mmCIF file of C-alpha atoms and ligand atoms in Angstrom:
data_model
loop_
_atom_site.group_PDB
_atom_site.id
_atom_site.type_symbol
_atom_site.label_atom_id
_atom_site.label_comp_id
_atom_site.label_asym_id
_atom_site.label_seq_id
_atom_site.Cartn_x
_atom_site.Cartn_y
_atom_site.Cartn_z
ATOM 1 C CA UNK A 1 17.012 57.689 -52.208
ATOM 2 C CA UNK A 2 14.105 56.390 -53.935
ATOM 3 C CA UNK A 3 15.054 56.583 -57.919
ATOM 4 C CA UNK A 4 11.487 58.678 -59.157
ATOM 5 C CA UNK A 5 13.404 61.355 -61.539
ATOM 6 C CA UNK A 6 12.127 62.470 -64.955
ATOM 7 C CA UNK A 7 15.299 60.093 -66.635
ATOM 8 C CA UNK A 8 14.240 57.010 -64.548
ATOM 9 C CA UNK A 9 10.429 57.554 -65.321
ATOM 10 C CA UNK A 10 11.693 57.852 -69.096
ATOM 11 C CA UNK A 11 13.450 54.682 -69.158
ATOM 12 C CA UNK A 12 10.494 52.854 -67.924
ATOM 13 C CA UNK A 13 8.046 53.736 -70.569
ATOM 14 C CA UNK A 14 9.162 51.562 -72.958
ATOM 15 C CA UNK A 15 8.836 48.362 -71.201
ATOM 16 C CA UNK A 16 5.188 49.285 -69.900
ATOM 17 C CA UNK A 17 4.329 49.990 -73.735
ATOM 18 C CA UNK A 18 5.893 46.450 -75.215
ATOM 19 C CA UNK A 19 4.083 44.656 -72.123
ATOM 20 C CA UNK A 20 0.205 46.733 -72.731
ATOM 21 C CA UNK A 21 0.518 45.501 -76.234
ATOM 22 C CA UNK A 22 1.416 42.003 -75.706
ATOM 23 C CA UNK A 23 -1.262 41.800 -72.306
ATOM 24 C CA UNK A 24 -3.967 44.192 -73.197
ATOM 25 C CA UNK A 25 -5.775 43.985 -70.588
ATOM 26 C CA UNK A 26 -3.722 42.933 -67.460
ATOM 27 C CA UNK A 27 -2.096 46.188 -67.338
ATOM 28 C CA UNK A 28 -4.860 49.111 -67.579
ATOM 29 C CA UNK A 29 -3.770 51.128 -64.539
ATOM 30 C CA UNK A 30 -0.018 50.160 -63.808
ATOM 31 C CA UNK A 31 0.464 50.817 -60.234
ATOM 32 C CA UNK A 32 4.414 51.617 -59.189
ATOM 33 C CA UNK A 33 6.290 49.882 -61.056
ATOM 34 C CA UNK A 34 9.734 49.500 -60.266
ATOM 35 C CA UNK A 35 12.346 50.887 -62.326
ATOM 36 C CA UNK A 36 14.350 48.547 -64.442
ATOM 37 C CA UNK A 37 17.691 48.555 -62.219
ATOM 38 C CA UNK A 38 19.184 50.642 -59.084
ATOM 39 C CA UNK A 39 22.380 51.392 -57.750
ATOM 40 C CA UNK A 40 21.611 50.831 -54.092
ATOM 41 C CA UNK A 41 23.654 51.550 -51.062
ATOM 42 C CA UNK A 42 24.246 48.450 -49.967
ATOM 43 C CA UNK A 43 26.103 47.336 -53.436
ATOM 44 C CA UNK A 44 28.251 50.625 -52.537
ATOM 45 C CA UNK A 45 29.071 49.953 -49.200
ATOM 46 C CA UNK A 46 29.861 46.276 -50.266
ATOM 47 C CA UNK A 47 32.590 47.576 -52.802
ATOM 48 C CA UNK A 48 33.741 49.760 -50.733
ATOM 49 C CA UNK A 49 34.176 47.784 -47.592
ATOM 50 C CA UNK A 50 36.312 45.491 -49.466
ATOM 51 C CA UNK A 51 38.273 47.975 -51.387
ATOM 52 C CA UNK A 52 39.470 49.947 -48.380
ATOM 53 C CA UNK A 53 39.891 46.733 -46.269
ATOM 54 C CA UNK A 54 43.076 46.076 -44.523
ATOM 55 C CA UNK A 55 43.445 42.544 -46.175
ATOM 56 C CA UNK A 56 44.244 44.347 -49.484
ATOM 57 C CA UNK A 57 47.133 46.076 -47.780
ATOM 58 C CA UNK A 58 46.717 49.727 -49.341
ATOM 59 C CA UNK A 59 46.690 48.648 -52.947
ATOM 60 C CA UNK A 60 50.214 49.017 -53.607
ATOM 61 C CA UNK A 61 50.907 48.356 -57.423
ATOM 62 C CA UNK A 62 54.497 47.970 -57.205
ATOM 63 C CA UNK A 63 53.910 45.236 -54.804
ATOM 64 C CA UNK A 64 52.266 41.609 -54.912
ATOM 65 C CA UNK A 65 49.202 42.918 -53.295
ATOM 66 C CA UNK A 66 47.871 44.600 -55.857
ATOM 67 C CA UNK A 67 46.697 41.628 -57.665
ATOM 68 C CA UNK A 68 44.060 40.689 -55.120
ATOM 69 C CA UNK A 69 42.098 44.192 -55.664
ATOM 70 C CA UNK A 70 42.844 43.710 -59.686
ATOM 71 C CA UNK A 71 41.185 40.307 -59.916
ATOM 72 C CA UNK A 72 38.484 41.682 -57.954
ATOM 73 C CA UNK A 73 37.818 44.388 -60.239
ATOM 74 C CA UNK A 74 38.339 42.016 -63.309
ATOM 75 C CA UNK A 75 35.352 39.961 -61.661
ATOM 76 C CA UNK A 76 32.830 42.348 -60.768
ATOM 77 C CA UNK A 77 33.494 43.708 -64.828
ATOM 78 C CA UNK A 78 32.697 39.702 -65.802
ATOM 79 C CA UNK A 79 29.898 39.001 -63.157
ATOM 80 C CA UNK A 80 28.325 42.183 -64.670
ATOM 81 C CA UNK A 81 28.534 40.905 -68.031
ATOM 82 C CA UNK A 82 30.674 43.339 -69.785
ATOM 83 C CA UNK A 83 32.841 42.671 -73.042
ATOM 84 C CA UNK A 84 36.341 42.598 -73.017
ATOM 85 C CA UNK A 85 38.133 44.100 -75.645
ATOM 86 C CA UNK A 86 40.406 41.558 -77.483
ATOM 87 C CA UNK A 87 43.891 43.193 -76.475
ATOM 88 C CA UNK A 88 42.832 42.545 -72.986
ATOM 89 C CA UNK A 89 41.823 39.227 -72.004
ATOM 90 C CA UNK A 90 40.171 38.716 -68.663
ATOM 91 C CA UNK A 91 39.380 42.613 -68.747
ATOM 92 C CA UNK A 92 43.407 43.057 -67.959
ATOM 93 C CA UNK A 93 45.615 45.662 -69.804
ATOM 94 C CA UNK A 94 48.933 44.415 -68.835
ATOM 95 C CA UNK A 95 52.092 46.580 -69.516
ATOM 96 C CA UNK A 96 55.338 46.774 -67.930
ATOM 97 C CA UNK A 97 57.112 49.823 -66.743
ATOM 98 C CA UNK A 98 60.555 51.127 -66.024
ATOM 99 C CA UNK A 99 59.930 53.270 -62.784
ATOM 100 C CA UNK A 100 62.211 56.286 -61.771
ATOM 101 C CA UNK A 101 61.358 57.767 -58.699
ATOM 102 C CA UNK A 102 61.059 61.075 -59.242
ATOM 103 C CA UNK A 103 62.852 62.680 -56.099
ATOM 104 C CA UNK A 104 65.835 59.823 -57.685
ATOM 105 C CA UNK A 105 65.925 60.679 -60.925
ATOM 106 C CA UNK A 106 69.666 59.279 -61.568
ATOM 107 C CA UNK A 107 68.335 56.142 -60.226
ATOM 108 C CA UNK A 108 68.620 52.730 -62.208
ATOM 109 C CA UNK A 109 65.063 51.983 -63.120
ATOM 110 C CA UNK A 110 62.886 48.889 -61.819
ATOM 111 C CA UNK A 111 60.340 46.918 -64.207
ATOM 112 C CA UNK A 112 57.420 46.416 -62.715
ATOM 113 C CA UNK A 113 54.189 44.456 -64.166
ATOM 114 C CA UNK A 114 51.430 46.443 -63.772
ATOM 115 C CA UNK A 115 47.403 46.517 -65.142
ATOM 116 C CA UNK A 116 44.648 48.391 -65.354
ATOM 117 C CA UNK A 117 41.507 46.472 -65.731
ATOM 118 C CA UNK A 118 39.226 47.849 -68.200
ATOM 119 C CA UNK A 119 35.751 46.575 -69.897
ATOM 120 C CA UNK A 120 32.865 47.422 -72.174
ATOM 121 C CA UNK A 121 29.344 48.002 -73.163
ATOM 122 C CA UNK A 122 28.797 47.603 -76.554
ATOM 123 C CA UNK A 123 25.874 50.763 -77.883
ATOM 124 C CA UNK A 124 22.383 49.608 -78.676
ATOM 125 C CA UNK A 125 22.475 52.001 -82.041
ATOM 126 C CA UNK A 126 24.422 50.783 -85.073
ATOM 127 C CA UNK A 127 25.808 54.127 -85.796
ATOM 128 C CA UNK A 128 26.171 55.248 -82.195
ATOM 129 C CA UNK A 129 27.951 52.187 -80.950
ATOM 130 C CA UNK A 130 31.522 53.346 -82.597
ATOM 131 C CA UNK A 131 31.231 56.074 -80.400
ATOM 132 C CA UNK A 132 32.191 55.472 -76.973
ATOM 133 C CA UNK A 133 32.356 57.259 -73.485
ATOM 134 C CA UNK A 134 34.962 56.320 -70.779
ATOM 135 C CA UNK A 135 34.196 56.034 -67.306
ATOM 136 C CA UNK A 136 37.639 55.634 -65.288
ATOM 137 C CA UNK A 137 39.193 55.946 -61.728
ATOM 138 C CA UNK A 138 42.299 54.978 -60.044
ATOM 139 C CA UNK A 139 42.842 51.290 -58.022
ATOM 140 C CA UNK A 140 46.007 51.996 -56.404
ATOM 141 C CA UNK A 141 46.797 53.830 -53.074
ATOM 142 C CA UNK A 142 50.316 54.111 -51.400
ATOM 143 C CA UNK A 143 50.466 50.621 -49.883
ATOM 144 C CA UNK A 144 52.191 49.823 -46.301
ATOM 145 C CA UNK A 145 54.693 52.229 -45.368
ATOM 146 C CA UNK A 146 56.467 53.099 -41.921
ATOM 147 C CA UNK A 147 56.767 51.204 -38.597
ATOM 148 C CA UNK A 148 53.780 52.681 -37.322
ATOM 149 C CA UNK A 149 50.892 50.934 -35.751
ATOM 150 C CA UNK A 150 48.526 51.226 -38.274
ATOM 151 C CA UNK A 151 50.998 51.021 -41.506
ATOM 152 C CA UNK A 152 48.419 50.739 -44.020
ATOM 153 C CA UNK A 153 47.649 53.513 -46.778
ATOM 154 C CA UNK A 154 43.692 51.890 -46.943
ATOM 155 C CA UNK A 155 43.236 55.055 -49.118
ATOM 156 C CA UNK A 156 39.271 54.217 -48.780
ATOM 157 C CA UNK A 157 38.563 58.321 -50.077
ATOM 158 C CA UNK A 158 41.546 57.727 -52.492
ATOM 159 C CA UNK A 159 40.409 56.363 -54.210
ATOM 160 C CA UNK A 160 38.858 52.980 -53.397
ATOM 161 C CA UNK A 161 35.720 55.418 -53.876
ATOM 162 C CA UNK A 162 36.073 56.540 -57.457
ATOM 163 C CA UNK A 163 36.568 52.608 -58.060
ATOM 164 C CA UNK A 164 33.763 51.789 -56.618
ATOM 165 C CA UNK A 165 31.957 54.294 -58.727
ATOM 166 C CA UNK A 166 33.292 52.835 -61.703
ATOM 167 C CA UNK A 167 31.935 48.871 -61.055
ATOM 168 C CA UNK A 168 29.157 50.451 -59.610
ATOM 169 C CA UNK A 169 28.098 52.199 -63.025
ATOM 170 C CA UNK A 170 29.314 49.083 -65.028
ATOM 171 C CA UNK A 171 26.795 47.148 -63.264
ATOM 172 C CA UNK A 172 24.137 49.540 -63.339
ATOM 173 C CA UNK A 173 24.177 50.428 -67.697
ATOM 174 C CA UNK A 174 25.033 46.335 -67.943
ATOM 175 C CA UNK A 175 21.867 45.767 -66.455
ATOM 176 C CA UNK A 176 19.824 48.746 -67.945
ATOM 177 C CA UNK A 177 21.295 48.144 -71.345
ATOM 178 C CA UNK A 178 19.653 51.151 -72.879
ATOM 179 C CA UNK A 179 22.854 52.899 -73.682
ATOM 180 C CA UNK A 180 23.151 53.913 -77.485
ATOM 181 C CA UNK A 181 26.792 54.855 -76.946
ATOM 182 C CA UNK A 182 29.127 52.002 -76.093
ATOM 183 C CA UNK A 183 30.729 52.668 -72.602
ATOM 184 C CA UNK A 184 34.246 52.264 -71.652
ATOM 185 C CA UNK A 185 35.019 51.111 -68.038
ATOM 186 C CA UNK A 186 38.483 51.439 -66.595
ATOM 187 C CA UNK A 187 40.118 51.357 -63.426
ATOM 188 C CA UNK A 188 44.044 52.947 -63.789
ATOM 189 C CA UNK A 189 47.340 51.513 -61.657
ATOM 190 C CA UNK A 190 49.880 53.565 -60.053
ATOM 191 C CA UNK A 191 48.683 56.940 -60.313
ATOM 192 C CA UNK A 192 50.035 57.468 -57.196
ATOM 193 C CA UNK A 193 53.270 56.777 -58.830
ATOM 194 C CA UNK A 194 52.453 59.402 -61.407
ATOM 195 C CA UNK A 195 49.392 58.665 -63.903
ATOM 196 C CA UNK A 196 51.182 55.444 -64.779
ATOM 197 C CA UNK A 197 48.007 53.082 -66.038
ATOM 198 C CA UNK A 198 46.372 56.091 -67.355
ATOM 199 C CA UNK A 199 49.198 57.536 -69.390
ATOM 200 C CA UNK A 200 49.785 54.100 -70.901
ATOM 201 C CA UNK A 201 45.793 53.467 -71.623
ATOM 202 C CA UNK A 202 44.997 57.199 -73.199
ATOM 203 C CA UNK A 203 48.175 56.293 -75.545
ATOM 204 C CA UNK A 204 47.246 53.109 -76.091
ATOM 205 C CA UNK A 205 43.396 52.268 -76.503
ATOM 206 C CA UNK A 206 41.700 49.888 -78.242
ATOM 207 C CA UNK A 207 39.620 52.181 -80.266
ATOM 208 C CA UNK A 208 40.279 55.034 -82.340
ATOM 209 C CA UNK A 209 41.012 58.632 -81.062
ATOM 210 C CA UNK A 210 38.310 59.698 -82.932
ATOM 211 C CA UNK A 211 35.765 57.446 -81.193
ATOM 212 C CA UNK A 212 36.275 58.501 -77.263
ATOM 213 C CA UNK A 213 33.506 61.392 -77.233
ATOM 214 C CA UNK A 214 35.386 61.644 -73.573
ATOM 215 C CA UNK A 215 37.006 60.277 -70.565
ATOM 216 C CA UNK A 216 34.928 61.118 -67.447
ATOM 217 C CA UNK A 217 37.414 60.192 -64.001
ATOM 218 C CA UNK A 218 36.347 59.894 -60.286
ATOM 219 C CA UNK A 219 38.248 61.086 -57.204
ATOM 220 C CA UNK A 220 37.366 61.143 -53.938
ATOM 221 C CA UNK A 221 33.989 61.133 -53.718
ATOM 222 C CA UNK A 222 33.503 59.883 -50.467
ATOM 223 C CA UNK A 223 32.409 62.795 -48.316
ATOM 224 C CA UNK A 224 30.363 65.958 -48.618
ATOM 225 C CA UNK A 225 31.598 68.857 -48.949
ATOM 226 C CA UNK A 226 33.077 70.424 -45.484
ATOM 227 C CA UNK A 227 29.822 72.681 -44.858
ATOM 228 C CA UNK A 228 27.730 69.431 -45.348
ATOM 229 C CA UNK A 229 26.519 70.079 -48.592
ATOM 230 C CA UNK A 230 25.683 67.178 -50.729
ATOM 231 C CA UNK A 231 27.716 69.003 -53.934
ATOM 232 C CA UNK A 232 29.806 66.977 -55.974
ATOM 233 C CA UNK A 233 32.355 68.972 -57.880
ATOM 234 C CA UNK A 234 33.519 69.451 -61.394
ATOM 235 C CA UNK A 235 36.639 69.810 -62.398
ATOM 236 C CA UNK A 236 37.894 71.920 -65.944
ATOM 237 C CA UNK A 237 34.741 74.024 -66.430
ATOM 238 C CA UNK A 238 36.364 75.929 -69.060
ATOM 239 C CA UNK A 239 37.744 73.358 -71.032
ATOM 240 C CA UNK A 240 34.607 71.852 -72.241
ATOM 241 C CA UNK A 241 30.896 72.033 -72.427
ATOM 242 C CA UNK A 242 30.990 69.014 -70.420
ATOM 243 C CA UNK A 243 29.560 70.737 -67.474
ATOM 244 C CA UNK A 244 26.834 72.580 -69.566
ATOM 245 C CA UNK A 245 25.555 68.993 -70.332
ATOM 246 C CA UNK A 246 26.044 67.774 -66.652
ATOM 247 C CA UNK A 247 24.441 71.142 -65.510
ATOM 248 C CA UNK A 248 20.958 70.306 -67.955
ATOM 249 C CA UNK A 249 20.622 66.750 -67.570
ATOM 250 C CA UNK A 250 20.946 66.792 -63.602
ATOM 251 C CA UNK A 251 17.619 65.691 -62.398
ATOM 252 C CA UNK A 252 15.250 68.366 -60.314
ATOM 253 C CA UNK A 253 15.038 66.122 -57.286
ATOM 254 C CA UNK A 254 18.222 65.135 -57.197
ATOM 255 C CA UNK A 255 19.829 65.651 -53.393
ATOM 256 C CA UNK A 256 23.047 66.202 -55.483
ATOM 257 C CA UNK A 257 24.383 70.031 -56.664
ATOM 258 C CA UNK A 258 26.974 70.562 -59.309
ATOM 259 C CA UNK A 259 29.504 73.292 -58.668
ATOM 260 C CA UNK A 260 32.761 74.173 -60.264
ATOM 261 C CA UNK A 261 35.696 74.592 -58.262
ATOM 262 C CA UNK A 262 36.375 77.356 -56.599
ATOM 263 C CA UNK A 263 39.696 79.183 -57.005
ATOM 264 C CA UNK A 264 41.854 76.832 -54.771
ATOM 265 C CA UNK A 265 40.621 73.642 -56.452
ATOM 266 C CA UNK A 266 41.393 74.796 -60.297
ATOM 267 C CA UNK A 267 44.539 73.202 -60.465
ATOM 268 C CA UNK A 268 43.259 69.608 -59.068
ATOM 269 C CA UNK A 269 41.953 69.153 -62.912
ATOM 270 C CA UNK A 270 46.011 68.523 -63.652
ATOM 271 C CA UNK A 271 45.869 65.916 -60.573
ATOM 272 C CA UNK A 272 44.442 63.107 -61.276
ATOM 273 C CA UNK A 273 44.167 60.765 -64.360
ATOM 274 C CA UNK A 274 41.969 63.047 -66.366
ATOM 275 C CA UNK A 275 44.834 64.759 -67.309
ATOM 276 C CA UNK A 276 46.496 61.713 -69.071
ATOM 277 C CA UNK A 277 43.650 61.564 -71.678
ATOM 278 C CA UNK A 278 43.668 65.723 -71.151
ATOM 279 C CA UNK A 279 47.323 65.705 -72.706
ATOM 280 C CA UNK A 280 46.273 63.367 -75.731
ATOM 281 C CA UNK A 281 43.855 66.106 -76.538
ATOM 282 C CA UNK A 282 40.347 64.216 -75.589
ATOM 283 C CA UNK A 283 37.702 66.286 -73.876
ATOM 284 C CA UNK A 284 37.807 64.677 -70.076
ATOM 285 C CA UNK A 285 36.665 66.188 -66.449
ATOM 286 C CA UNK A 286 37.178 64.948 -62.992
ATOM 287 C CA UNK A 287 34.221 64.687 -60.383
ATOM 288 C CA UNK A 288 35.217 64.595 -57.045
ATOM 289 C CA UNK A 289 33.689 65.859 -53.807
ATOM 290 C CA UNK A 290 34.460 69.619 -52.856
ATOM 291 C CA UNK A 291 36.007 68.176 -49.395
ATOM 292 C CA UNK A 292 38.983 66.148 -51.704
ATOM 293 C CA UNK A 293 41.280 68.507 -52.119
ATOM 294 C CA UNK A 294 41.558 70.028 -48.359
ATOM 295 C CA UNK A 295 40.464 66.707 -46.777
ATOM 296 C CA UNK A 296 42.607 66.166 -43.179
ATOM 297 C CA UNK A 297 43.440 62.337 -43.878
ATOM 298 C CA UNK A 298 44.270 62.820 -47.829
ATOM 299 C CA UNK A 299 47.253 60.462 -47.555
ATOM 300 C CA UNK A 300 47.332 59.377 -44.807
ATOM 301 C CA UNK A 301 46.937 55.695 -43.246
ATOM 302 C CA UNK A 302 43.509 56.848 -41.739
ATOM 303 C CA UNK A 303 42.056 57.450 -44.950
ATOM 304 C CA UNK A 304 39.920 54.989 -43.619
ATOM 305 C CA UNK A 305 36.294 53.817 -44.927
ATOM 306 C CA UNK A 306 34.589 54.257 -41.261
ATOM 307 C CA UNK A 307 35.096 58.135 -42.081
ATOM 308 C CA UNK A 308 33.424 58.072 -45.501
ATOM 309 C CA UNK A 309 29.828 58.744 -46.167
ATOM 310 C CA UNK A 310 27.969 55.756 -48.565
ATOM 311 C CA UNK A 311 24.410 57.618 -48.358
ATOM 312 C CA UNK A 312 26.633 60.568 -49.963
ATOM 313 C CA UNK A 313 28.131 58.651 -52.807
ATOM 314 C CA UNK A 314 25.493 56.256 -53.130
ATOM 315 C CA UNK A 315 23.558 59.910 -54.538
ATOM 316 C CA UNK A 316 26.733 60.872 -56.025
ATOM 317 C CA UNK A 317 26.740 57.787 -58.644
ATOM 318 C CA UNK A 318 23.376 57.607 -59.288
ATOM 319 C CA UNK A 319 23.217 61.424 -60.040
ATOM 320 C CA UNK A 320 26.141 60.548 -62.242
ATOM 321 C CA UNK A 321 23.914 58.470 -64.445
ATOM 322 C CA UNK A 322 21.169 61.763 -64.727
ATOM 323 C CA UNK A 323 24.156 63.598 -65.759
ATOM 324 C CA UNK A 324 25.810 61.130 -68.596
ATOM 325 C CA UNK A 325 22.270 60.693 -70.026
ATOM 326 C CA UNK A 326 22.289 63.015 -73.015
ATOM 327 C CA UNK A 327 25.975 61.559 -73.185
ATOM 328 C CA UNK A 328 25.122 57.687 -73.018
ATOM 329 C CA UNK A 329 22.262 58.647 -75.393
ATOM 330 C CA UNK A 330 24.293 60.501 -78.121
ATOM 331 C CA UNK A 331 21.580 63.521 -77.681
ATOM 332 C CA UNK A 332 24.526 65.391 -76.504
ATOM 333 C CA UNK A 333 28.553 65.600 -77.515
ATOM 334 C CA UNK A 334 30.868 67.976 -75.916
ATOM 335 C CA UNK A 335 33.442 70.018 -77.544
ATOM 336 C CA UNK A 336 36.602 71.722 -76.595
ATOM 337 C CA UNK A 337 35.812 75.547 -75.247
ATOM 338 C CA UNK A 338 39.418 76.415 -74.390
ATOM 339 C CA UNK A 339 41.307 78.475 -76.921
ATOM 340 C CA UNK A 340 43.438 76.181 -79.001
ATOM 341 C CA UNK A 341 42.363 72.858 -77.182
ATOM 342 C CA UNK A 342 45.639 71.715 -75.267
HETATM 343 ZN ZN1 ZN B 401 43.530 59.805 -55.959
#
């Protein structure tokens, strides 16, 4: 998609201004003039390819394995030039955890190691900076399991998408830089294993309660929905006005539509890590595709990335940045909707 919407056309003014004033007359009639940074396909289907690839053996977080896709998160966040908070060097939030499985629950726990990896923006505005917006998505899929021939979870939909959502926005407002707000990036462990990385980050951050306007997650957006449709969903409609914002700000000629979820997909807003920062009370929604939550290889080891659809969520993420504008801007802050918050 060529980037020509009424947000990306905005953005560019300024820099045509500051250069008029300082050429004068080199720049009279300013031809097309490329905008300042793009998310293309190609950086998408980069991430992804190597997210969903076999070599990182299904992103298991209880397992060795995991590390690889960490560390490659981790360096994406530095290459991109984003600040780490100082409770976690190297972009890593490093806990450990005492796992129960829950169909075992008399089991003897095991410690496990885990991190998410998680990064910033600082805002442009002195006063806005101190408020900050979190952009987050699950790393981990369900690893290598059975004897079967092809034994690895890739979990390319699940959600080796929403992460590559996630580095692809931290690149794209890293490069931009025009964001008033300062933006949280975070990619959760083991939510597979029950919101694990989440749970511990929403209770834990490095900021304030008070500062995280709110907690925007990614799931699954790897495919249109089943009729085709280029919609990307939201989840939690009545919880916020989250999706009043989204709803405004989404550009004219974007190929993306917003819709809410229809009656079957209401309850997805309590499945994914959302709901970790949704049970701290924080305003927080979950975008996924409308296919997600009936797709036929949702966990299963052909979750594979040769069935996803990168022109799809190449639109899907850069829509996302028309949506977050009044967000990433301060011109807009959600508030709670729902009787009596959580
Ligand atoms: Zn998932």
């Amino acid at each position: 998609m060529e980037v020509s919407g009424q947000h990306s056309r905005l953005r560019i003014r300024w820099p045509i201004t500051a250069l008029c004033a300082v050429l004068m007359t080199a720049c009279s009639a300013p031809a097309t003039i490329e905008p300042p940074a793009q998310i293309s396909n190609e950086t998408v289907d980069a991430h992804i390819l190597y997210l969903s690839s076999d070599a990182l053996k299904g992103r298991d977080p209880f397992s060795e394995d995991m590390a690889v896709a960490e560390d490659y998160i981790a360096e994406q966040f530095r290459a991109a030039g984003l600040s780490e908070f100082a409770e976690f060097p190297g972009f890593k939030n490093e806990f450990s955890f005492e796992y129960i499985p829950r169909r075992d629950p008399d089991a003897v726990p095991t410690t496990y190691d885990l991190q998410n990896i998680i990064g910033y923006i600082e805002g442009t505005d002195p006063a806005l900076k101190d408020e900050y917006i979190l952009f987050g998505a699950h790393h981990d899929h369900l690893g290598v399991r059975g004897e079967e021939e092809d034994n690895i979870y890739n979990g390319a939909d699940d959600n080796a998408t929403g992460t590559t959502a996630v580095i692809a926005l931290a690149q794209y407002f890293a490069k931009v830089h025009n964001n008033k707000r300062s933006l949280i990036f975070a990619t959760f462990t083991a939510e597979e294993r029950g919101l694990i990385g989440s749970r511990h980050l929403a209770a834990n951050l490095p900021i304030g309660a008070d500062q995280l306007v709110c907690m925007i997650n990614f799931e699954m957006i790897g495919k249109p929905a089943a009729d085709g449709s280029w919609n990307l969903m939201y989840l939690g409609p009545e919880k916020s006005t989250l999706d009043e914002i989204f709803m405004e700000a989404l550009d004219d000629d974007s190929p993306v539509t917003l819709v809410g979820p229809e009656e079957h997909q209401v309850r997805y807003f309590n499945g994914s890590d959302n709901v970790a920062f949704y049970a701290e009370g924080f305003i927080t929604t979950t975008l996924a595709s409308p296919n997600s939550t009936d797709d036929e290889y949702y966990h299963r080891p052909n979750d594979h990335y040769e069935f996803l659809n990168v022109d799809y969520m190449s639109d899907v993420i850069r829509a996302v940045v028309d949506i977050t504008e009044p967000l990433v801007s301060g011109e807009a802050t959600p508030v709670k909707t729902e009787e009596g918050g959580i």
